[in-house]
mmCIF file of C-alpha atoms in Angstrom:
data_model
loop_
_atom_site.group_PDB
_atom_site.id
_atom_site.type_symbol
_atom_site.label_atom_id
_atom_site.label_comp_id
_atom_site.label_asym_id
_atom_site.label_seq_id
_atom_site.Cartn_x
_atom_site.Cartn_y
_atom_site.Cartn_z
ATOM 1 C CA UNK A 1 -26.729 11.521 0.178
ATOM 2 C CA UNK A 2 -22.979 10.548 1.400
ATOM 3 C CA UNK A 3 -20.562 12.646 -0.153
ATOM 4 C CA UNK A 4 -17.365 10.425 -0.236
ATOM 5 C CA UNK A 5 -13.621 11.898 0.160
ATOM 6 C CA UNK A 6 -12.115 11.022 -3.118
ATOM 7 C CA UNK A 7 -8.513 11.114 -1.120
ATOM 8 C CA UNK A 8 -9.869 8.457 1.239
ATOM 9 C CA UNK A 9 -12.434 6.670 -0.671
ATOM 10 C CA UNK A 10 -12.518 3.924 2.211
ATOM 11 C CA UNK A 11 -11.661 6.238 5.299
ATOM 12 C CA UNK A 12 -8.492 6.832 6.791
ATOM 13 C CA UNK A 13 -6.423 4.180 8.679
ATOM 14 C CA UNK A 14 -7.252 3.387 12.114
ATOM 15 C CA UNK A 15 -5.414 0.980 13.827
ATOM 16 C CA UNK A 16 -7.207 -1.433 15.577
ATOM 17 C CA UNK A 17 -7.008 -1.219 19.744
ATOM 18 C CA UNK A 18 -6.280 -4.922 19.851
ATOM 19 C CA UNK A 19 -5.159 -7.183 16.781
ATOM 20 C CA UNK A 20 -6.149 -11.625 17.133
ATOM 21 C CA UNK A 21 -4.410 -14.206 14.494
ATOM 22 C CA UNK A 22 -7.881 -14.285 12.724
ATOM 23 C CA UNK A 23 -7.284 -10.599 12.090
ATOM 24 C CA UNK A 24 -4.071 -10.810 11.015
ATOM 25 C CA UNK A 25 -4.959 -13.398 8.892
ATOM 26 C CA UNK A 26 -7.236 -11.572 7.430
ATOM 27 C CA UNK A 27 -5.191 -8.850 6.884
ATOM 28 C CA UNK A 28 -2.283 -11.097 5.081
ATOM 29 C CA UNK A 29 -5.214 -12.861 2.758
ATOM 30 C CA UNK A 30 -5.546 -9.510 1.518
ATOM 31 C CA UNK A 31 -1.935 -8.168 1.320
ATOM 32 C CA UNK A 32 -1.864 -11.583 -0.910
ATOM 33 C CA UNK A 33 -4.682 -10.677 -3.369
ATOM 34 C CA UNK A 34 -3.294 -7.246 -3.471
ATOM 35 C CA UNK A 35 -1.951 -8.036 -6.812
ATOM 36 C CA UNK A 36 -4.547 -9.360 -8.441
ATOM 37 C CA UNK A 37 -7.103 -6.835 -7.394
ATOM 38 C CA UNK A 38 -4.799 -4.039 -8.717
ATOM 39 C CA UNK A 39 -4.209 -6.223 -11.869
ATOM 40 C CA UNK A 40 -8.321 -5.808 -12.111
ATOM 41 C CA UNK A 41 -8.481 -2.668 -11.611
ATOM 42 C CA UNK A 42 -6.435 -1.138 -13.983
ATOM 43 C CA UNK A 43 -7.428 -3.981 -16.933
ATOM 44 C CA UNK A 44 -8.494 -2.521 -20.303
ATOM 45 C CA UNK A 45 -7.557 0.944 -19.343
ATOM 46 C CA UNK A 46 -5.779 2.883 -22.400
ATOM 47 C CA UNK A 47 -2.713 5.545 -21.530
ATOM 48 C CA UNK A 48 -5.135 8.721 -21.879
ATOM 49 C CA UNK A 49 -7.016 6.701 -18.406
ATOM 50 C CA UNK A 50 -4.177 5.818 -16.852
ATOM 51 C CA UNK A 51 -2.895 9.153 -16.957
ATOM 52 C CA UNK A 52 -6.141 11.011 -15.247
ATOM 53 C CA UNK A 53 -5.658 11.845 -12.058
ATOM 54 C CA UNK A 54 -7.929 9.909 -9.443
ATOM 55 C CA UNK A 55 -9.378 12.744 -8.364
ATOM 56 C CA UNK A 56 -8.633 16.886 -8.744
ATOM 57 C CA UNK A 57 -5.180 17.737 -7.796
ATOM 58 C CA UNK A 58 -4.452 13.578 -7.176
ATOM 59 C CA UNK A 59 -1.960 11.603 -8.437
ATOM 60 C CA UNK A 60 -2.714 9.609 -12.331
ATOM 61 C CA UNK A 61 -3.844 5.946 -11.947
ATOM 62 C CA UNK A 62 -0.191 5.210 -13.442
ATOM 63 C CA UNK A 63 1.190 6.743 -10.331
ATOM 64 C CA UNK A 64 -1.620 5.271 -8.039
ATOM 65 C CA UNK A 65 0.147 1.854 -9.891
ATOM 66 C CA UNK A 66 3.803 2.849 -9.589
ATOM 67 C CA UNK A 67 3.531 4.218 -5.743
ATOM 68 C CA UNK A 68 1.784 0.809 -4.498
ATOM 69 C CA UNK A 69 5.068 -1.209 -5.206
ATOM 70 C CA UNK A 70 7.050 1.309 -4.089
ATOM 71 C CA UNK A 71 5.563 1.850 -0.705
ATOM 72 C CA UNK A 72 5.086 -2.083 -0.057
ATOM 73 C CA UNK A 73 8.759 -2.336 -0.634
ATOM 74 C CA UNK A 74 9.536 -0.181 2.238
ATOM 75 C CA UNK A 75 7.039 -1.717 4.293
ATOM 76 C CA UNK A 76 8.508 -5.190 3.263
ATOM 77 C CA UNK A 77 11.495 -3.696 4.169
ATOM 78 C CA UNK A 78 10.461 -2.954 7.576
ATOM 79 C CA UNK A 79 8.826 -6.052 8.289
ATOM 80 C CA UNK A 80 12.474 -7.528 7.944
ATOM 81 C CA UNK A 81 14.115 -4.959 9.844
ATOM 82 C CA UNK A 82 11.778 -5.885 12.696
ATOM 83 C CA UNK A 83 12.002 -9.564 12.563
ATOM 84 C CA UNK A 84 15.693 -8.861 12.937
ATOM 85 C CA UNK A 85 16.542 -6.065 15.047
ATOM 86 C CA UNK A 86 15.489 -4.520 18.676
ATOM 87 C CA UNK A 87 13.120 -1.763 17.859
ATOM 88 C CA UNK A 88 14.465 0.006 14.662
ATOM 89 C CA UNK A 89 13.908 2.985 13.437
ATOM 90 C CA UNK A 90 12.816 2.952 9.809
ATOM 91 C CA UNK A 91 13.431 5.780 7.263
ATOM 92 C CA UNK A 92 10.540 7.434 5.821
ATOM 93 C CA UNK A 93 10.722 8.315 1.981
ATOM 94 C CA UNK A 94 8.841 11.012 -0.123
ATOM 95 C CA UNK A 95 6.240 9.509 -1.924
ATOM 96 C CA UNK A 96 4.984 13.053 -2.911
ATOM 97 C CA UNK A 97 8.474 13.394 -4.401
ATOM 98 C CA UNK A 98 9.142 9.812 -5.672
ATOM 99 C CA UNK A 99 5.468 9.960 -7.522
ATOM 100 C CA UNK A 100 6.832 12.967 -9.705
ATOM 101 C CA UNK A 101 10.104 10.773 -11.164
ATOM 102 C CA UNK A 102 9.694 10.347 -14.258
ATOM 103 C CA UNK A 103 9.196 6.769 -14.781
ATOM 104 C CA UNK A 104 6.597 6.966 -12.112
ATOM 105 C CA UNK A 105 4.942 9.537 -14.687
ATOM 106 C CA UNK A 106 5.281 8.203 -18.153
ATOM 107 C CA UNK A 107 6.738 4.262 -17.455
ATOM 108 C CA UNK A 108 4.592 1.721 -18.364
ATOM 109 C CA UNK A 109 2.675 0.008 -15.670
ATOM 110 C CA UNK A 110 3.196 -3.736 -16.147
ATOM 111 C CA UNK A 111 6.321 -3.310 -14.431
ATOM 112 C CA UNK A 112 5.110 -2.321 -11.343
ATOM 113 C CA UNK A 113 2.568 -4.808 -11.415
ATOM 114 C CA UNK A 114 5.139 -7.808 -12.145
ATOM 115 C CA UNK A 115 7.274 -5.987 -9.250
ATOM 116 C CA UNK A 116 4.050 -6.547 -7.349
ATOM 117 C CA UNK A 117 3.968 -9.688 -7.955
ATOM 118 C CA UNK A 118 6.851 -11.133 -6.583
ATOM 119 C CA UNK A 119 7.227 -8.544 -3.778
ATOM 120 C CA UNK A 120 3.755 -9.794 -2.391
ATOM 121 C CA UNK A 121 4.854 -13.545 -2.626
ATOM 122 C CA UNK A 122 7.934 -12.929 -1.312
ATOM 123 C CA UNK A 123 6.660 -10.793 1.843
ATOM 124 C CA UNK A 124 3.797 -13.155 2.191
ATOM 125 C CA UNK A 125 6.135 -15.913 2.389
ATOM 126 C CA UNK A 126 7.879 -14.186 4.942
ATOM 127 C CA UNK A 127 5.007 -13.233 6.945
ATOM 128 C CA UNK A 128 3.170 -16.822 7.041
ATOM 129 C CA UNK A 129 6.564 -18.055 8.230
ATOM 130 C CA UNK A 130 7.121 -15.595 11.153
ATOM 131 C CA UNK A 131 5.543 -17.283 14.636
ATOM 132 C CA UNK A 132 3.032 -15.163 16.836
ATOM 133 C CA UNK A 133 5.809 -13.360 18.732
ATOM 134 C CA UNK A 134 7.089 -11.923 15.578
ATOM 135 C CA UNK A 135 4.299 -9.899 15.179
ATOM 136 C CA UNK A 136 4.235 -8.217 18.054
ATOM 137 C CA UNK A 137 8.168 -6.958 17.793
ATOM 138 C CA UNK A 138 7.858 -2.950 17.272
ATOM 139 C CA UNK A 139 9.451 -0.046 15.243
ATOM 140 C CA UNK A 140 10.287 3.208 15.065
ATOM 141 C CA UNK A 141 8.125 5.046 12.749
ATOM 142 C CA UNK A 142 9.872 8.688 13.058
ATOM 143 C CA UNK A 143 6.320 10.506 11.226
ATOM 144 C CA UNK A 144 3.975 8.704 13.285
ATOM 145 C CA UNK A 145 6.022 9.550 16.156
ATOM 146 C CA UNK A 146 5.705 6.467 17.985
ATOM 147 C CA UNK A 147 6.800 2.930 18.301
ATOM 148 C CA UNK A 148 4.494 0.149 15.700
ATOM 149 C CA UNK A 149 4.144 -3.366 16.401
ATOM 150 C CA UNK A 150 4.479 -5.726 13.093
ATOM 151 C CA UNK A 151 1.040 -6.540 13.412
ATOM 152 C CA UNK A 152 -0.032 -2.326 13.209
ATOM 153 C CA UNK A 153 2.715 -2.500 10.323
ATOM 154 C CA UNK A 154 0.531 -4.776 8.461
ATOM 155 C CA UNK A 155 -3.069 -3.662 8.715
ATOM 156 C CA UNK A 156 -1.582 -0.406 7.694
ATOM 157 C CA UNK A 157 -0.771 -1.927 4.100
ATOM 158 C CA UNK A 158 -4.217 -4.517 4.064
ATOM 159 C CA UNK A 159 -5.375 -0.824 4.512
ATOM 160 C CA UNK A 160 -2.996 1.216 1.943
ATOM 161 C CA UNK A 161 -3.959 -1.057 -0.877
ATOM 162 C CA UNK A 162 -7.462 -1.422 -0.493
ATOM 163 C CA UNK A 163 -6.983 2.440 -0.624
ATOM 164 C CA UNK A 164 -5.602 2.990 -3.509
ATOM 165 C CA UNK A 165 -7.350 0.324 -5.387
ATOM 166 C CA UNK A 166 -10.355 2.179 -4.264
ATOM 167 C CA UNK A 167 -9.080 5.344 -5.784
ATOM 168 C CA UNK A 168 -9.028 3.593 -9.015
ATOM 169 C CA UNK A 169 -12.027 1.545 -9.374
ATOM 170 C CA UNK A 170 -13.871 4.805 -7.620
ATOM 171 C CA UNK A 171 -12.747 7.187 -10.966
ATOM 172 C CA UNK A 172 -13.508 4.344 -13.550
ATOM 173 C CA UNK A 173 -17.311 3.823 -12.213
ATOM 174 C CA UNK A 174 -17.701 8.147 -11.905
ATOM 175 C CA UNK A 175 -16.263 7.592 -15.383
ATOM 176 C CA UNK A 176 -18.149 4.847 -16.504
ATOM 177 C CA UNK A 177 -15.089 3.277 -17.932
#
């Protein structure tokens, strides 16, 4: 029997040696239904389930919800900053630290999943507009200590939500909720 990581329920990220336009595409058909799928995950689940903790020591689902919009804003973000600039280098953020505000703690979660909403159509948008070349423009991610293309950049966040969305439907079927 597999014994699965509850802190990577899908495996950690491992970006791809080479990256095609069917990939990518791939990738941005699910940065699109990232909404919806977290939207699913989360439906019918009362405030005493949303605020369990994915796994011992993990953040609550509501967190799980209120960190996904909050890292896909940065990584919108720094899609941008790489369409438009030579070779930035982005700012990290604490999640750690940002998941322990207080509205990422107690706030309800339709807001972050309207916030999700939009964000995804808008960065969509902006993705399916950008020509081949775009993706391949780099930056500066100072934790990963290395330069990213776009096209890294976004199979990191196909990844990241499939992650997380994992971490949720993962408790509610060991919960049977």
């Amino acid at each position: 029997m597999q014994t699965i990581d509850l802190r990577y329920p899908i495996g950690r990220f491992t970006a791809p040696p080479t990256i095609d336009v069917a990939q990518r595409d791939a990738w941005l058909s699910e940065i699109d239904a990232l909404p919806r799928l977290a939207r699913d995950a989360v439906q019918g689940l009362d405030d005493d389930q949303l605020d369990t903790p994915y796994r011992p020591g993990g953040w609550t689902v509501r967190q799980v919800v209120h960190h996904i919009p909050d890292s896909h804003l940065n990584a919108y973000v720094r899609c941008k900053l790489a369409f438009t600039e030579e070779r930035p280098t982005i700012r990290p953020y604490e999640e750690a630290l940002w998941a322990e505000l207080g509205e990422a703690k107690r706030a309800p979660i339709a807001m972050s999943l309207a916030l999700l909403d939009a964000l995804h159509e808008r960065w969509v948008a902006a993705l399916r507009a950008a020509d081949d070349a775009m993706f391949s423009r780099t930056l500066v991610h100072p934790e990963h200590g290395r330069s990213m293309t776009v096209d890294e950049l976004i199979a990191l966040y196909a990844w990241h939500g499939r992650h997380h969305v994992a971490h949720i439907t993962g408790l509610r079927e060991r919960e049977g909720w």
